[in-house]
Coordinates of C-alpha atoms in Angstrom, one line a residue:
X64 CA 90.8 148.5 103.0
X65 CA 90.7 150.3 99.5
X66 CA 92.6 148.1 96.9
X67 CA 93.7 149.1 93.5
X68 CA 91.5 147.4 91.1
X69 CA 92.5 144.7 88.7
X70 CA 91.4 146.5 85.6
X71 CA 93.1 146.1 82.3
X72 CA 96.0 148.7 81.9
X73 CA 94.2 150.4 78.9
X74 CA 91.3 151.9 81.6
X75 CA 92.5 155.0 83.6
X76 CA 90.6 155.8 86.8
X77 CA 91.1 159.2 88.4
X78 CA 89.6 160.3 91.8
X79 CA 88.5 163.8 91.6
X80 CA 87.9 165.2 95.1
X81 CA 85.1 167.7 95.3
X82 CA 83.5 169.5 98.7
X83 CA 79.8 170.3 99.2
X84 CA 78.1 168.1 101.3
X85 CA 79.3 169.4 104.7
X86 CA 81.0 172.3 106.2
X87 CA 84.1 170.1 106.4
X88 CA 84.0 168.4 103.0
X89 CA 86.5 171.2 101.4
X90 CA 88.9 170.5 104.0
X91 CA 88.7 166.7 103.9
X92 CA 88.7 166.8 100.2
X93 CA 92.0 168.8 100.4
X94 CA 93.7 166.5 102.7
X95 CA 92.8 163.8 100.1
X96 CA 94.3 165.7 97.0
X97 CA 97.5 166.1 99.1
X98 CA 97.7 162.5 100.6
X99 CA 96.0 160.5 97.9
X100 CA 95.3 156.9 98.7
X101 CA 96.6 157.1 102.4
X102 CA 94.0 159.8 103.1
X103 CA 91.1 158.1 101.3
X104 CA 91.7 155.1 103.3
X105 CA 91.5 157.0 106.5
X106 CA 88.2 158.5 105.2
X107 CA 86.6 155.1 104.4
X108 CA 88.1 153.2 107.8
X109 CA 86.5 155.9 109.9
X110 CA 83.3 156.5 108.4
X111 CA 81.0 157.5 111.0
X112 CA 77.6 155.9 109.5
X113 CA 75.3 157.7 112.1
X114 CA 76.5 161.0 110.7
X115 CA 77.0 160.1 107.2
X116 CA 80.6 161.5 107.4
X117 CA 83.9 160.3 106.2
X118 CA 87.0 160.1 108.4
X119 CA 89.5 162.1 106.8
X120 CA 91.4 164.6 108.3
X121 CA 90.5 168.5 107.7
X122 CA 93.5 170.4 106.7
X123 CA 93.6 174.3 105.9
X124 CA 95.4 175.0 102.9
X125 CA 94.4 177.9 100.3
X126 CA 96.2 176.5 97.6
X127 CA 94.6 173.1 97.9
X128 CA 91.1 174.3 98.8
X129 CA 91.1 176.5 95.5
X130 CA 92.0 173.1 93.6
X131 CA 88.8 171.4 95.5
X132 CA 86.5 174.6 94.5
X133 CA 87.5 174.0 90.7
X134 CA 87.0 170.3 90.9
X135 CA 83.4 171.1 92.4
X136 CA 82.6 173.6 89.8
X137 CA 83.5 171.2 87.1
X138 CA 81.1 168.8 88.9
X139 CA 78.3 171.5 89.1
X140 CA 78.5 172.0 85.3
X141 CA 78.2 168.3 84.5
X142 CA 74.6 167.5 85.0
X143 CA 71.5 168.5 84.9
X144 CA 70.4 167.4 88.3
X145 CA 72.4 169.3 90.2
X146 CA 75.4 167.8 92.5
X147 CA 75.8 164.3 92.6
X148 CA 78.1 161.6 94.2
X149 CA 79.7 159.3 92.8
X150 CA 79.8 160.6 89.7
X151 CA 81.1 158.7 86.4
X152 CA 82.8 160.8 83.5
X153 CA 84.4 159.1 80.8
X154 CA 85.8 160.0 77.2
X155 CA 84.6 158.6 73.9
X156 CA 87.0 157.6 71.0
X157 CA 86.3 161.4 69.6
X158 CA 87.5 162.8 73.0
X159 CA 84.1 164.0 73.9
X160 CA 83.3 163.8 77.8
X161 CA 80.1 162.1 78.9

């Protein structure tokens, strides 16, 4: 079960779903965007370790697909080594993202 972390209120954490590993990744990321923590919990609780694939539902929504594709492009542009998940991005005091 996924639980919210007891982090200080000054730390803001955001999940940014991306889709690139498998053919259904974008549809699963779209479902997570639509249904948030509920779908993320489904994804984790029904994880198929043999096929290394989450259990989120696949939904087909052009609007959500576009959002996931934008997130994936941002991830592609973040690093030198290509796409890797999970990725941690943080903002320094001067507002620069690392």
